[in-house]
Structures are given as structure tokens and as C-alpha cells.
Amino acid sequence: MLSLVVFWPLLVGVGLLAVPRLPDRAVRWLWVAASAVDLALVVAIWVGYRGHGIGYQTNLAWIPSVGVGYHVGVDGLSLPLLAMTAVLFLACAIYSLRQRTRVRGFAALFLFLETVSLGLFVSLDLILFFVFFDLSIVGMYFVIAGWGHGDRQRSALKFFLYTFLGSLALLLGFIGLYLSATPHTFDMVALTRAHPLTGLGGGLALLAIGLGLAIKTPTVPFHTWLPPAHTDAPAAGSAILAGVLLKMGTYGFVRIAMPMLPDSWRRYALVAVVIGVVSVVYGALVALAQRDFKRMIAYTSVNHMGYILLAVGAAGLLGSGAAARSLAVTGAVTQMVSHGLITGALFLLSGVLYQRGGSYAMDSYGGLATRTPRFAMLTAAAAFASLGLPGFSGFIAEFQVFAGSLGPVPVATAIAVLGILLTAALFLAALRRVFLGGYRAPRGATVTDLTAVEAVAIVPLMLLALLIGVLPRFLLDLIEPAARTAAELVAR
């Protein structure tokens, strides 16, 4: 069942490429149907999951001579991200019903990206995780270079080189874990149980794995590939890059670094806290200075990923109680889901702005609220959700992050709270520039309101953020037991 969820999009993508002369309209609707079927399968898995331990496991020998297996499964850490990924890819498929350029290749590439993203979140073998991690880089490179705008070739190359360098560091750390285990294995369940590396070896392995994950996340100072990649990517590509691919880094911290290297994680947890707080404040300040709407959203991702790093760092500090550690990890995972939904919606909305006016420059627009009320209302809702307004998922996530981190790192948490104030200021300034005042638009542009297709793609993302914000128990009941286990593993 889980393998069907992972590989179904790839099968459909290959089918689209194999069938000659398939009309673009048919390709677009087949893409939507395939993503909808995949989401339905994920929902079935969620309903059937018993809530404890790893479910839906498949463990087959793949390269037995080096202990590599096709080992997949889900638990409370991975299943929410699996569902968020399926939702966001379906939203992008619907949003791309208006795609007119090389539709078949575009759809096949996104279906390929959906498979590698889902595959990474269910991987329970380090080499399998690494394969999906690397393939995601390849897929997004072609999305940016092939369907982006502006200086897309340069941005795609920068994205590829940075994140590929990170993946090589990640591989070195994985090999270190493999060599230290007896018997040698890349199996994540066995390595979590054994936590074979301590001392200097554990520190070096954590350095390599942490570097690879920090680049992918990204955190300051490894974030420089992010703004150009987002600015020049197509809107659907930016939504997947921010909503799903960034979570591969933060998920790796919770799934690999913390439970497999608990001694080293506790020893260097303060480094994660400091990097997290710097990312929160730096990302918000730089976003505040932006005049490009899409670039501003990109920098808020650096800010929001900082909250996650703060939480997982605080969870590793000795002295923090078991309840606080568990709460911090729960907040980190909830923030991954919340950021995926809300920032995915924001990037799709930025694509609407660019499609109408041919520019992301906020000073080129003004007074759009009078002519595009649905667009203005939805953008305002996404902005307030992103800054953590109560009633949306961002508030639930950030409240848990701060409550879990305040005890072990009170000063760092207090500084991080300032990030919310800065985020509120930057979003309010952006809304004032674009939607209030006298009407203004780039020369020759006609800014019209959201179409029905655009609304159908974006509104469900905001409704899910609202549902989690008002009735979060269905999500927290899934995350909390797994977060408690992760906190216990790091405290060994």
C-alpha cells in the first residue's frame, strides 16, 4: 500500500511520456486525477494507522552486500508530512490547469517530484533516504531551469550546486554511521536502536549530517541559494520547493540526527538553538527590507525554519524536562505541516500577481483590493496565518515551539518571539503597498481577480490551516506519541 502511494505518481508520469500525441488538456486532467488518487490513498493510510510505532512496513533486501534495504514505513512524524505533501501536489496540479508551455514534460516532472518527496518521508533506510534526497534536487533543477523566468539558468545552477554539496556531506555522515554499527547496516530502525557513534566520531558524523540538512532546510548562513531559486522558479515550483523540499532538511533532524546521534545532539544542541534564533531574526529583518513580493515570502521561510531548529535544539538540552522536550518536538513537526500549507498558498498567490502584471515588485502595484477582492482577501488570510495569528495552524505550531523551548533556553526563545513582531510588520507593509491606496499596476497590465481554478487550488490549503488552528487534535493525536518517543530517544 505504501509503495503504491510512493510510486503511483511516477507510473502515471511515465505513462504520460509514453503515450504519443496526448492532448495537453488530457495531460492536465490526468495529472490532477493521479494526484487526487494519491491523496485518497494517503487518507486511507491515515485512517488505518493504529497510532503507535511504525506502520505499513515493507523491508526487502536491495543491496544486501552492504546492508542496504528497501525499508519503508510511517509513524506520527512522517504521516503528517506525507499527507501535507499529497495535498500540496494536488493543489499545484489544479493550479497548473492554466499551464500552456510544454505541459507534458511539466506534469511528468511534478509527478516525478511527488514520488521522490513521498519516498523520502517513508524511507527507513539511510541510502534510500539519500537517493530520494538527491533525486529531489535533480527534479527541482529542471523545474527552475526549464519553466522558470528571469535568470533561471543561473538560479537553477546555484540551487543544484549548493544542495548537491549538502547531499555529499550527508552521505559522508551516513557512511560514518554505517561503519560504526555492528553488524554494518544503513537500516534507520537498527541504527536508532543501537546509536553506535559517540565521542569525536559522533561529533564528526553529526557535523556532516547537520551540514547537509542545514543547507537543504536552509538556515543562515547556508540560505543564499533560496531567494534566487524562489524568485525565478514558476509559482508551482516555488510552492513545492518551500512547502515540501525544505521539510526534507528539518525532517532529517528529527528522524536521523536526534535519535541516531543522541550523545552528540545533546552536546551540540546549543549550536542548533543559536543558528535557529539567528535564522528567525535575520530572515525576518531581510524579508522586511524586500520590495519583491516573492523574494519577501522566500525570506520568511528562512525565518520559519529557524523556529523549527530552535525547537529541536531545545529538545536536546539536558535539564529540559521530558514534557518540554516532547512539546518542542511536537511543535517542530506541526510547524513543518503548517508552513507547507500556508507558504504553499502564498507562493501560488504570488504566481497570480506575476501572471497578471509580469512583475513581483510591490511598488508597481497599489489599490488592488478594490478590483480584486477575492485575491486581496485570500492573500491577507495567508499573510495573517503566516505571522501566527490565533485560529490558524501557525499559532498552534509556534505556541508549542515557544512553550517547549522557554524552559531550557529562555533568552533565545524571547529573542525568537520578536520574529513574530517583525513578520507581522513585513506582511502588513506588503498588504498596504499592494492592496491599499490608489489603483496602480505595471504599464499595460490588467490585474483581474482570482479565477475559479486558482481559487479551487489555493482555498483548500487555507481551509486546512484553519482546521488545524481551530481543531488541532486530529493532527496532534498523531504527532504527540511519536514526538514523545523521539524526545525519549534523544535523552538516552
Short mmCIF file of C-alpha atoms in Angstrom, two decimals:
data_model
loop_
_atom_site.label_atom_id
_atom_site.label_comp_id
_atom_site.label_asym_id
_atom_site.label_seq_id
_atom_site.Cartn_x
_atom_site.Cartn_y
_atom_site.Cartn_z
CA MET A 1 0.00 0.00 0.00
CA LEU A 2 2.74 2.47 0.99
CA SER A 3 4.82 1.60 -2.07
CA LEU A 4 1.75 2.20 -4.25
CA VAL A 5 1.37 5.67 -2.70
CA VAL A 6 5.02 6.43 -3.42
CA PHE A 7 5.33 5.11 -6.95
CA TRP A 8 1.83 5.75 -8.34
CA PRO A 9 2.70 9.33 -9.44
CA LEU A 10 5.86 8.12 -11.17
CA LEU A 11 3.94 5.41 -13.02
CA VAL A 12 1.43 7.97 -14.28
CA GLY A 13 4.24 10.35 -15.25
CA VAL A 14 5.99 7.66 -17.29
CA GLY A 15 2.65 6.82 -18.90
CA LEU A 16 2.13 10.46 -19.91
CA LEU A 17 5.52 10.49 -21.62
CA ALA A 18 4.99 7.12 -23.28
CA VAL A 19 1.63 7.85 -24.91
CA PRO A 20 2.23 9.82 -28.14
CA ARG A 21 0.18 12.84 -29.18
CA LEU A 22 -1.76 13.09 -25.95
CA PRO A 23 -3.60 16.46 -25.98
CA ASP A 24 -2.43 18.99 -23.40
CA ARG A 25 -5.92 19.21 -21.92
CA ALA A 26 -5.94 15.44 -21.29
CA VAL A 27 -2.45 15.61 -19.77
CA ARG A 28 -3.51 18.33 -17.33
CA TRP A 29 -6.61 16.45 -16.15
CA LEU A 30 -4.77 13.11 -15.89
CA TRP A 31 -2.21 14.87 -13.69
CA VAL A 32 -4.97 16.20 -11.41
CA ALA A 33 -6.67 12.78 -11.28
CA ALA A 34 -3.40 10.99 -10.44
CA SER A 35 -2.65 13.43 -7.59
CA ALA A 36 -6.21 13.12 -6.27
CA VAL A 37 -5.97 9.31 -6.25
CA ASP A 38 -2.66 9.52 -4.38
CA LEU A 39 -4.16 11.84 -1.77
CA ALA A 40 -7.08 9.41 -1.32
CA LEU A 41 -4.60 6.57 -0.72
CA VAL A 42 -2.74 8.66 1.90
CA VAL A 43 -6.05 9.40 3.66
CA ALA A 44 -6.77 5.64 3.71
CA ILE A 45 -3.37 5.02 5.29
CA TRP A 46 -4.04 7.74 7.90
CA VAL A 47 -7.41 6.16 8.77
CA GLY A 48 -5.86 2.69 9.01
CA TYR A 49 -2.82 3.72 11.05
CA ARG A 50 -3.06 2.49 14.65
CA GLY A 51 -1.20 5.44 16.18
CA HIS A 52 1.73 3.63 17.79
CA GLY A 53 5.11 2.71 16.32
CA ILE A 54 5.88 2.20 12.67
CA GLY A 55 3.04 1.03 10.46
CA TYR A 56 2.69 -0.23 6.89
CA GLN A 57 6.28 -1.52 6.90
CA THR A 58 7.94 -3.16 3.91
CA ASN A 59 11.50 -4.42 4.37
CA LEU A 60 13.17 -6.08 1.40
CA ALA A 61 16.83 -6.71 0.63
CA TRP A 62 18.04 -4.26 -2.03
CA ILE A 63 21.87 -4.31 -1.93
CA PRO A 64 22.46 -6.96 0.75
CA SER A 65 26.27 -6.96 0.36
CA VAL A 66 26.40 -3.51 2.02
CA GLY A 67 23.32 -3.79 4.23
CA VAL A 68 21.05 -1.60 2.11
CA GLY A 69 17.36 -2.45 2.04
CA TYR A 70 14.11 -1.17 0.61
CA HIS A 71 12.69 -0.42 4.06
CA VAL A 72 9.69 1.91 4.23
CA GLY A 73 7.05 2.68 6.86
CA VAL A 74 5.17 5.54 8.53
CA ASP A 75 4.70 6.85 12.05
CA GLY A 76 3.45 10.04 13.68
CA LEU A 77 6.45 12.02 12.45
CA SER A 78 6.22 11.05 8.79
CA LEU A 79 2.47 10.53 8.18
CA PRO A 80 1.52 14.24 8.66
CA LEU A 81 4.25 15.22 6.20
CA LEU A 82 3.10 12.52 3.78
CA ALA A 83 -0.43 13.96 3.87
CA MET A 84 0.78 17.57 3.55
CA THR A 85 2.90 16.57 0.53
CA ALA A 86 -0.03 14.87 -1.23
CA VAL A 87 -2.30 17.87 -0.57
CA LEU A 88 0.22 20.39 -1.86
CA PHE A 89 1.00 18.42 -5.04
CA LEU A 90 -2.75 18.15 -5.78
CA ALA A 91 -3.10 21.92 -5.26
CA CYS A 92 -0.22 22.53 -7.68
CA ALA A 93 -1.75 20.16 -10.24
CA ILE A 94 -5.06 22.07 -10.11
CA TYR A 95 -3.28 25.44 -10.19
CA SER A 96 -1.36 24.27 -13.30
CA LEU A 97 -4.54 23.62 -15.29
CA ARG A 98 -3.70 27.00 -16.83
CA GLN A 99 -0.19 25.77 -17.83
CA ARG A 100 0.35 26.22 -21.57
CA THR A 101 4.09 25.66 -22.06
CA ARG A 102 5.38 22.10 -22.62
CA VAL A 103 2.59 20.71 -20.50
CA ARG A 104 3.51 17.03 -20.75
CA GLY A 105 7.07 17.49 -19.52
CA PHE A 106 5.92 19.84 -16.76
CA ALA A 107 3.32 17.36 -15.48
CA ALA A 108 5.71 14.39 -15.68
CA LEU A 109 8.37 16.32 -13.77
CA PHE A 110 5.98 17.21 -10.95
CA LEU A 111 4.73 13.61 -10.74
CA PHE A 112 8.37 12.50 -10.50
CA LEU A 113 8.96 15.06 -7.72
CA GLU A 114 5.88 13.80 -5.89
CA THR A 115 7.24 10.26 -5.89
CA VAL A 116 10.69 11.27 -4.57
CA SER A 117 9.14 13.53 -1.91
CA LEU A 118 6.76 10.86 -0.64
CA GLY A 119 9.57 8.29 -0.86
CA LEU A 120 11.87 10.34 1.34
CA PHE A 121 9.28 10.75 4.10
CA VAL A 122 8.62 6.98 4.30
CA SER A 123 12.27 5.86 3.99
CA LEU A 124 13.63 3.79 6.86
CA ASP A 125 16.98 3.12 5.21
CA LEU A 126 19.66 5.82 5.00
CA ILE A 127 20.68 5.06 1.41
CA LEU A 128 17.04 5.00 0.29
CA PHE A 129 16.61 8.37 2.06
CA PHE A 130 19.75 9.66 0.30
CA VAL A 131 18.56 8.50 -3.14
CA PHE A 132 15.23 10.34 -2.80
CA PHE A 133 17.04 13.36 -1.29
CA ASP A 134 19.33 13.62 -4.34
CA LEU A 135 16.58 12.95 -6.89
CA SER A 136 14.57 15.84 -5.45
CA ILE A 137 17.48 18.15 -6.30
CA VAL A 138 17.56 16.91 -9.89
CA GLY A 139 13.80 17.29 -10.34
CA MET A 140 13.65 20.83 -8.94
CA TYR A 141 16.70 21.86 -11.01
CA PHE A 142 14.82 21.05 -14.22
CA VAL A 143 11.64 22.77 -12.97
CA ILE A 144 13.52 26.04 -12.34
CA ALA A 145 15.77 25.86 -15.41
CA GLY A 146 13.05 24.71 -17.80
CA TRP A 147 9.92 26.60 -16.73
CA GLY A 148 11.22 29.50 -14.62
CA HIS A 149 11.72 33.11 -15.61
CA GLY A 150 14.34 35.82 -15.17
CA ASP A 151 17.87 34.47 -14.73
CA ARG A 152 16.51 30.95 -14.29
CA GLN A 153 19.55 29.04 -15.57
CA ARG A 154 21.86 30.73 -13.06
CA SER A 155 19.39 30.30 -10.18
CA ALA A 156 18.86 26.63 -11.01
CA LEU A 157 22.61 26.00 -11.16
CA LYS A 158 23.17 27.75 -7.80
CA PHE A 159 20.36 25.72 -6.24
CA PHE A 160 21.79 22.46 -7.62
CA LEU A 161 25.40 23.08 -6.60
CA TYR A 162 24.57 24.21 -3.06
CA THR A 163 22.13 21.45 -2.24
CA PHE A 164 24.19 18.76 -4.01
CA LEU A 165 27.20 19.75 -1.90
CA GLY A 166 24.96 19.34 1.14
CA SER A 167 23.90 15.88 0.00
CA LEU A 168 27.55 14.80 -0.30
CA ALA A 169 28.18 15.89 3.29
CA LEU A 170 25.05 13.96 4.26
CA LEU A 171 26.41 10.81 2.57
CA LEU A 172 29.70 11.07 4.49
CA GLY A 173 27.75 11.17 7.76
CA PHE A 174 25.65 8.17 6.70
CA ILE A 175 28.79 6.16 5.86
CA GLY A 176 30.18 7.04 9.29
CA LEU A 177 27.06 5.63 10.94
CA TYR A 178 27.25 2.52 8.74
CA LEU A 179 30.88 1.78 9.59
CA SER A 180 30.35 2.22 13.32
CA ALA A 181 27.40 -0.19 13.51
CA THR A 182 27.86 -3.88 14.29
CA PRO A 183 26.86 -5.52 12.05
CA HIS A 184 27.24 -2.83 9.40
CA THR A 185 23.86 -1.52 8.28
CA PHE A 186 22.08 1.51 6.83
CA ASP A 187 18.78 0.48 8.41
CA MET A 188 17.42 3.51 10.31
CA VAL A 189 15.44 1.45 12.83
CA ALA A 190 18.51 -0.62 13.74
CA LEU A 191 20.77 2.44 13.93
CA THR A 192 18.26 4.29 16.14
CA ARG A 193 18.14 1.31 18.48
CA ALA A 194 21.94 0.95 18.64
CA HIS A 195 23.08 4.66 18.41
CA PRO A 196 26.61 3.34 17.67
CA LEU A 197 28.59 6.59 17.41
CA THR A 198 29.66 8.64 20.43
CA GLY A 199 32.57 10.95 21.27
CA LEU A 200 34.64 12.50 18.48
CA GLY A 201 33.27 10.12 15.85
CA GLY A 202 29.72 11.03 16.76
CA GLY A 203 30.57 14.73 16.63
CA LEU A 204 32.07 14.43 13.16
CA ALA A 205 29.10 12.41 11.88
CA LEU A 206 26.70 14.99 13.32
CA LEU A 207 28.71 17.78 11.70
CA ALA A 208 28.44 16.14 8.26
CA ILE A 209 24.75 15.24 8.60
CA GLY A 210 23.90 18.60 10.17
CA LEU A 211 25.65 20.49 7.37
CA GLY A 212 23.76 18.58 4.69
CA LEU A 213 20.40 19.10 6.40
CA ALA A 214 21.12 22.77 7.24
CA ILE A 215 21.78 23.57 3.57
CA LYS A 216 18.58 21.86 2.49
CA THR A 217 16.46 23.47 5.24
CA PRO A 218 18.01 26.18 4.73
CA THR A 219 19.42 28.01 7.74
CA VAL A 220 21.69 31.03 7.99
CA PRO A 221 24.43 31.12 6.64
CA PHE A 222 23.54 28.35 4.12
CA HIS A 223 20.41 30.06 2.78
CA THR A 224 21.85 32.08 -0.13
CA TRP A 225 20.61 29.67 -2.80
CA LEU A 226 16.99 30.11 -1.65
CA PRO A 227 15.94 33.66 -2.72
CA PRO A 228 17.08 33.42 -6.38
CA ALA A 229 15.69 29.89 -6.72
CA HIS A 230 12.29 31.02 -5.47
CA THR A 231 12.27 34.28 -7.41
CA ASP A 232 12.99 32.63 -10.76
CA ALA A 233 11.01 29.38 -10.29
CA PRO A 234 7.44 29.03 -11.59
CA ALA A 235 4.82 29.53 -8.87
CA ALA A 236 4.00 25.83 -8.53
CA GLY A 237 7.73 25.06 -8.32
CA SER A 238 8.20 27.61 -5.53
CA ALA A 239 5.23 26.13 -3.64
CA ILE A 240 6.77 22.64 -3.77
CA LEU A 241 10.28 23.92 -3.02
CA ALA A 242 9.16 25.79 0.11
CA GLY A 243 6.30 23.54 1.15
CA VAL A 244 7.89 20.13 0.70
CA LEU A 245 11.60 20.18 -0.20
CA LEU A 246 12.65 22.43 2.70
CA LYS A 247 10.98 19.94 5.08
CA MET A 248 13.38 17.24 3.91
CA GLY A 249 16.05 19.09 5.91
CA THR A 250 14.02 19.69 9.07
CA TYR A 251 12.55 16.16 8.94
CA GLY A 252 16.09 14.78 8.75
CA PHE A 253 16.97 16.49 12.03
CA VAL A 254 14.05 14.80 13.81
CA ARG A 255 14.30 11.42 12.06
CA ILE A 256 18.09 10.96 11.78
CA ALA A 257 20.29 13.41 13.68
CA MET A 258 18.46 13.41 17.02
CA PRO A 259 17.62 9.71 17.54
CA MET A 260 20.72 8.16 15.92
CA LEU A 261 23.29 10.50 17.49
CA PRO A 262 21.72 11.37 20.87
CA ASP A 263 25.01 11.94 22.75
CA SER A 264 26.37 14.30 20.11
CA TRP A 265 23.00 16.00 19.67
CA ARG A 266 22.79 16.80 23.39
CA ARG A 267 26.41 18.04 23.41
CA TYR A 268 25.95 20.42 20.47
CA ALA A 269 22.25 21.26 20.85
CA LEU A 270 23.07 24.85 21.80
CA VAL A 271 24.61 25.33 18.33
CA ALA A 272 21.26 24.39 16.78
CA VAL A 273 19.49 26.84 19.12
CA VAL A 274 21.83 29.72 18.17
CA ILE A 275 21.55 29.01 14.43
CA GLY A 276 17.77 28.77 14.80
CA VAL A 277 17.44 32.13 16.55
CA VAL A 278 19.80 33.85 14.09
CA SER A 279 17.73 32.44 11.21
CA VAL A 280 14.49 33.68 12.82
CA VAL A 281 15.70 37.25 13.29
CA TYR A 282 17.85 37.53 10.17
CA GLY A 283 15.18 36.03 7.90
CA ALA A 284 12.51 38.40 9.24
CA LEU A 285 14.73 41.52 9.01
CA VAL A 286 15.83 40.80 5.43
CA ALA A 287 12.23 39.98 4.44
CA LEU A 288 11.18 43.34 5.91
CA ALA A 289 13.63 45.12 3.59
CA GLN A 290 12.39 43.41 0.41
CA ARG A 291 10.39 45.19 -2.29
CA ASP A 292 9.89 41.99 -4.32
CA PHE A 293 6.78 40.14 -3.10
CA LYS A 294 8.03 36.64 -3.89
CA ARG A 295 11.52 37.26 -2.54
CA MET A 296 9.94 38.52 0.68
CA ILE A 297 8.00 35.26 1.08
CA ALA A 298 11.21 33.32 0.42
CA TYR A 299 12.98 35.05 3.31
CA THR A 300 10.04 34.37 5.64
CA SER A 301 10.76 30.68 5.01
CA VAL A 302 14.25 31.19 6.49
CA ASN A 303 12.54 32.80 9.46
CA HIS A 304 10.03 29.96 9.95
CA MET A 305 12.62 27.21 9.55
CA GLY A 306 14.53 28.94 12.35
CA TYR A 307 11.65 28.22 14.75
CA ILE A 308 11.96 24.50 13.96
CA LEU A 309 15.70 24.48 14.59
CA LEU A 310 15.18 26.35 17.87
CA ALA A 311 12.71 23.66 18.98
CA VAL A 312 14.80 20.61 18.08
CA GLY A 313 17.87 22.25 19.65
CA ALA A 314 15.98 22.98 22.88
CA ALA A 315 14.74 19.38 22.93
CA GLY A 316 18.36 18.18 23.06
CA LEU A 317 19.46 20.26 26.03
CA LEU A 318 19.95 18.47 29.32
CA GLY A 319 17.81 19.91 32.06
CA SER A 320 14.73 20.37 29.91
CA GLY A 321 12.04 18.06 31.22
CA ALA A 322 10.60 15.17 29.26
CA ALA A 323 7.31 17.03 28.77
CA ALA A 324 9.07 20.15 27.45
CA ARG A 325 11.23 18.09 25.08
CA SER A 326 8.18 16.28 23.73
CA LEU A 327 6.29 19.57 23.36
CA ALA A 328 9.16 21.16 21.45
CA VAL A 329 9.38 18.23 19.01
CA THR A 330 5.59 18.26 18.56
CA GLY A 331 5.75 21.98 17.80
CA ALA A 332 8.56 21.45 15.28
CA VAL A 333 6.61 18.80 13.33
CA THR A 334 3.39 20.84 13.47
CA GLN A 335 5.32 23.84 12.16
CA MET A 336 6.56 21.74 9.20
CA VAL A 337 2.97 20.91 8.23
CA SER A 338 1.67 24.43 8.86
CA HIS A 339 4.45 26.12 6.90
CA GLY A 340 3.91 23.76 3.97
CA LEU A 341 0.22 24.66 3.70
CA ILE A 342 0.45 28.41 4.31
CA THR A 343 3.64 29.20 2.40
CA GLY A 344 2.49 26.97 -0.45
CA ALA A 345 -0.65 29.13 -0.67
CA LEU A 346 1.42 32.34 -0.52
CA PHE A 347 3.66 31.25 -3.39
CA LEU A 348 0.68 30.27 -5.55
CA LEU A 349 -0.82 33.72 -4.82
CA SER A 350 2.46 35.37 -5.81
CA GLY A 351 2.18 33.48 -9.10
CA VAL A 352 -1.26 35.06 -9.65
CA LEU A 353 0.28 38.51 -9.16
CA TYR A 354 3.09 37.77 -11.64
CA GLN A 355 0.72 36.23 -14.18
CA ARG A 356 -1.40 39.41 -14.17
CA GLY A 357 1.28 42.10 -14.00
CA GLY A 358 4.50 40.42 -15.12
CA SER A 359 6.31 41.67 -12.01
CA TYR A 360 6.74 40.86 -8.32
CA ALA A 361 7.76 44.46 -7.48
CA MET A 362 5.33 45.60 -4.79
CA ASP A 363 5.84 49.29 -5.65
CA SER A 364 4.42 48.59 -9.13
CA TYR A 365 1.02 47.79 -7.64
CA GLY A 366 -1.46 49.60 -5.45
CA GLY A 367 -5.15 49.59 -4.58
CA LEU A 368 -5.76 46.08 -5.89
CA ALA A 369 -8.27 45.35 -3.11
CA THR A 370 -10.97 47.35 -4.93
CA ARG A 371 -10.54 45.46 -8.22
CA THR A 372 -9.51 42.01 -6.96
CA PRO A 373 -11.37 41.47 -3.65
CA ARG A 374 -11.05 37.66 -3.64
CA PHE A 375 -7.32 37.84 -4.35
CA ALA A 376 -6.85 40.50 -1.65
CA MET A 377 -8.87 38.61 0.94
CA LEU A 378 -7.08 35.31 0.37
CA THR A 379 -3.64 36.94 0.40
CA ALA A 380 -4.47 38.75 3.63
CA ALA A 381 -5.68 35.49 5.20
CA ALA A 382 -2.47 33.70 4.17
CA ALA A 383 -0.35 36.57 5.47
CA PHE A 384 -2.10 36.60 8.86
CA ALA A 385 -1.83 32.81 9.05
CA SER A 386 1.90 33.00 8.29
CA LEU A 387 2.55 35.52 11.06
CA GLY A 388 0.94 33.18 13.59
CA LEU A 389 -2.50 34.69 14.16
CA PRO A 390 -4.64 32.59 16.58
CA GLY A 391 -7.15 30.50 14.68
CA PHE A 392 -4.61 29.28 12.14
CA SER A 393 -2.14 26.39 12.26
CA GLY A 394 0.87 28.71 12.59
CA PHE A 395 -0.30 29.81 16.05
CA ILE A 396 -0.63 26.21 17.29
CA ALA A 397 2.84 25.33 15.99
CA GLU A 398 4.65 28.43 17.26
CA PHE A 399 2.94 28.31 20.66
CA GLN A 400 4.19 24.75 21.16
CA VAL A 401 7.68 25.67 19.94
CA PHE A 402 7.92 28.58 22.39
CA ALA A 403 6.33 26.69 25.31
CA GLY A 404 8.71 23.76 24.81
CA SER A 405 11.81 25.96 24.37
CA LEU A 406 11.22 28.62 27.03
CA GLY A 407 12.39 26.47 29.96
CA PRO A 408 15.76 25.28 28.57
CA VAL A 409 16.63 28.42 26.53
CA PRO A 410 14.62 31.40 27.87
CA VAL A 411 16.78 34.17 26.35
CA ALA A 412 16.90 32.57 22.91
CA THR A 413 13.14 31.97 22.99
CA ALA A 414 12.45 35.58 23.98
CA ILE A 415 14.57 36.81 21.06
CA ALA A 416 12.79 34.40 18.70
CA VAL A 417 9.40 35.76 19.79
CA LEU A 418 10.49 39.11 18.33
CA GLY A 419 10.47 37.36 14.98
CA ILE A 420 6.66 37.27 15.12
CA LEU A 421 6.57 41.05 15.54
CA LEU A 422 8.89 41.55 12.58
CA THR A 423 6.86 39.11 10.47
CA ALA A 424 3.66 40.99 11.32
CA ALA A 425 5.30 44.28 10.29
CA LEU A 426 6.56 42.97 6.94
CA PHE A 427 3.26 41.37 5.94
CA LEU A 428 1.22 44.42 6.94
CA ALA A 429 3.57 46.67 4.95
CA ALA A 430 3.26 44.36 1.92
CA LEU A 431 -0.55 44.30 2.12
CA ARG A 432 -0.63 48.12 2.37
CA ARG A 433 1.63 48.54 -0.67
CA VAL A 434 -0.16 46.10 -2.95
CA PHE A 435 -3.81 46.29 -1.95
CA LEU A 436 -4.50 49.70 -0.39
CA GLY A 437 -4.36 53.28 -1.69
CA GLY A 438 -4.98 54.34 -5.28
CA TYR A 439 -5.06 51.79 -8.07
CA ARG A 440 -1.71 51.18 -9.71
CA ALA A 441 -0.41 48.35 -11.94
CA PRO A 442 2.56 47.78 -14.29
CA ARG A 443 2.16 49.52 -17.65
CA GLY A 444 -0.11 47.59 -20.00
CA ALA A 445 -1.18 45.11 -17.32
CA THR A 446 -4.77 44.32 -16.46
CA VAL A 447 -5.00 42.91 -12.96
CA THR A 448 -8.07 40.72 -12.65
CA ASP A 449 -9.40 38.74 -9.70
CA LEU A 450 -8.76 35.07 -8.92
CA THR A 451 -10.20 32.61 -11.41
CA ALA A 452 -12.26 29.65 -10.23
CA VAL A 453 -9.36 27.26 -10.93
CA GLU A 454 -6.92 29.37 -8.91
CA ALA A 455 -9.38 29.58 -6.02
CA VAL A 456 -10.00 25.81 -6.05
CA ALA A 457 -6.23 25.25 -5.83
CA ILE A 458 -5.48 27.74 -3.05
CA VAL A 459 -8.59 27.91 -0.82
CA PRO A 460 -8.33 24.28 0.45
CA LEU A 461 -4.77 24.96 1.68
CA MET A 462 -6.07 27.85 3.80
CA LEU A 463 -9.08 25.82 5.00
CA LEU A 464 -6.73 23.09 6.22
CA ALA A 465 -4.58 25.70 8.01
CA LEU A 466 -7.79 26.99 9.61
CA LEU A 467 -8.96 23.48 10.57
CA ILE A 468 -5.64 22.74 12.29
CA GLY A 469 -5.79 26.11 14.00
CA VAL A 470 -9.29 25.58 15.38
CA LEU A 471 -9.44 21.78 15.84
CA PRO A 472 -5.82 20.59 16.07
CA ARG A 473 -6.45 17.35 17.99
CA PHE A 474 -6.75 15.14 14.89
CA LEU A 475 -3.19 16.16 13.99
CA LEU A 476 -1.69 16.38 17.49
CA ASP A 477 -3.05 12.94 18.47
CA LEU A 478 -0.94 11.58 15.61
CA ILE A 479 2.23 13.60 16.26
CA GLU A 480 2.43 13.58 20.08
CA PRO A 481 3.18 9.84 20.68
CA ALA A 482 5.93 9.86 18.04
CA ALA A 483 7.33 13.16 19.39
CA ARG A 484 7.38 11.66 22.89
CA THR A 485 9.36 8.68 21.57
CA ALA A 486 11.80 10.98 19.74
CA ALA A 487 12.31 13.01 22.94
CA GLU A 488 12.98 9.82 24.92
CA LEU A 489 15.50 8.64 22.33
CA VAL A 490 17.48 11.88 22.44
CA ALA A 491 17.52 11.78 26.26
CA ARG A 492 19.11 8.29 26.46
#
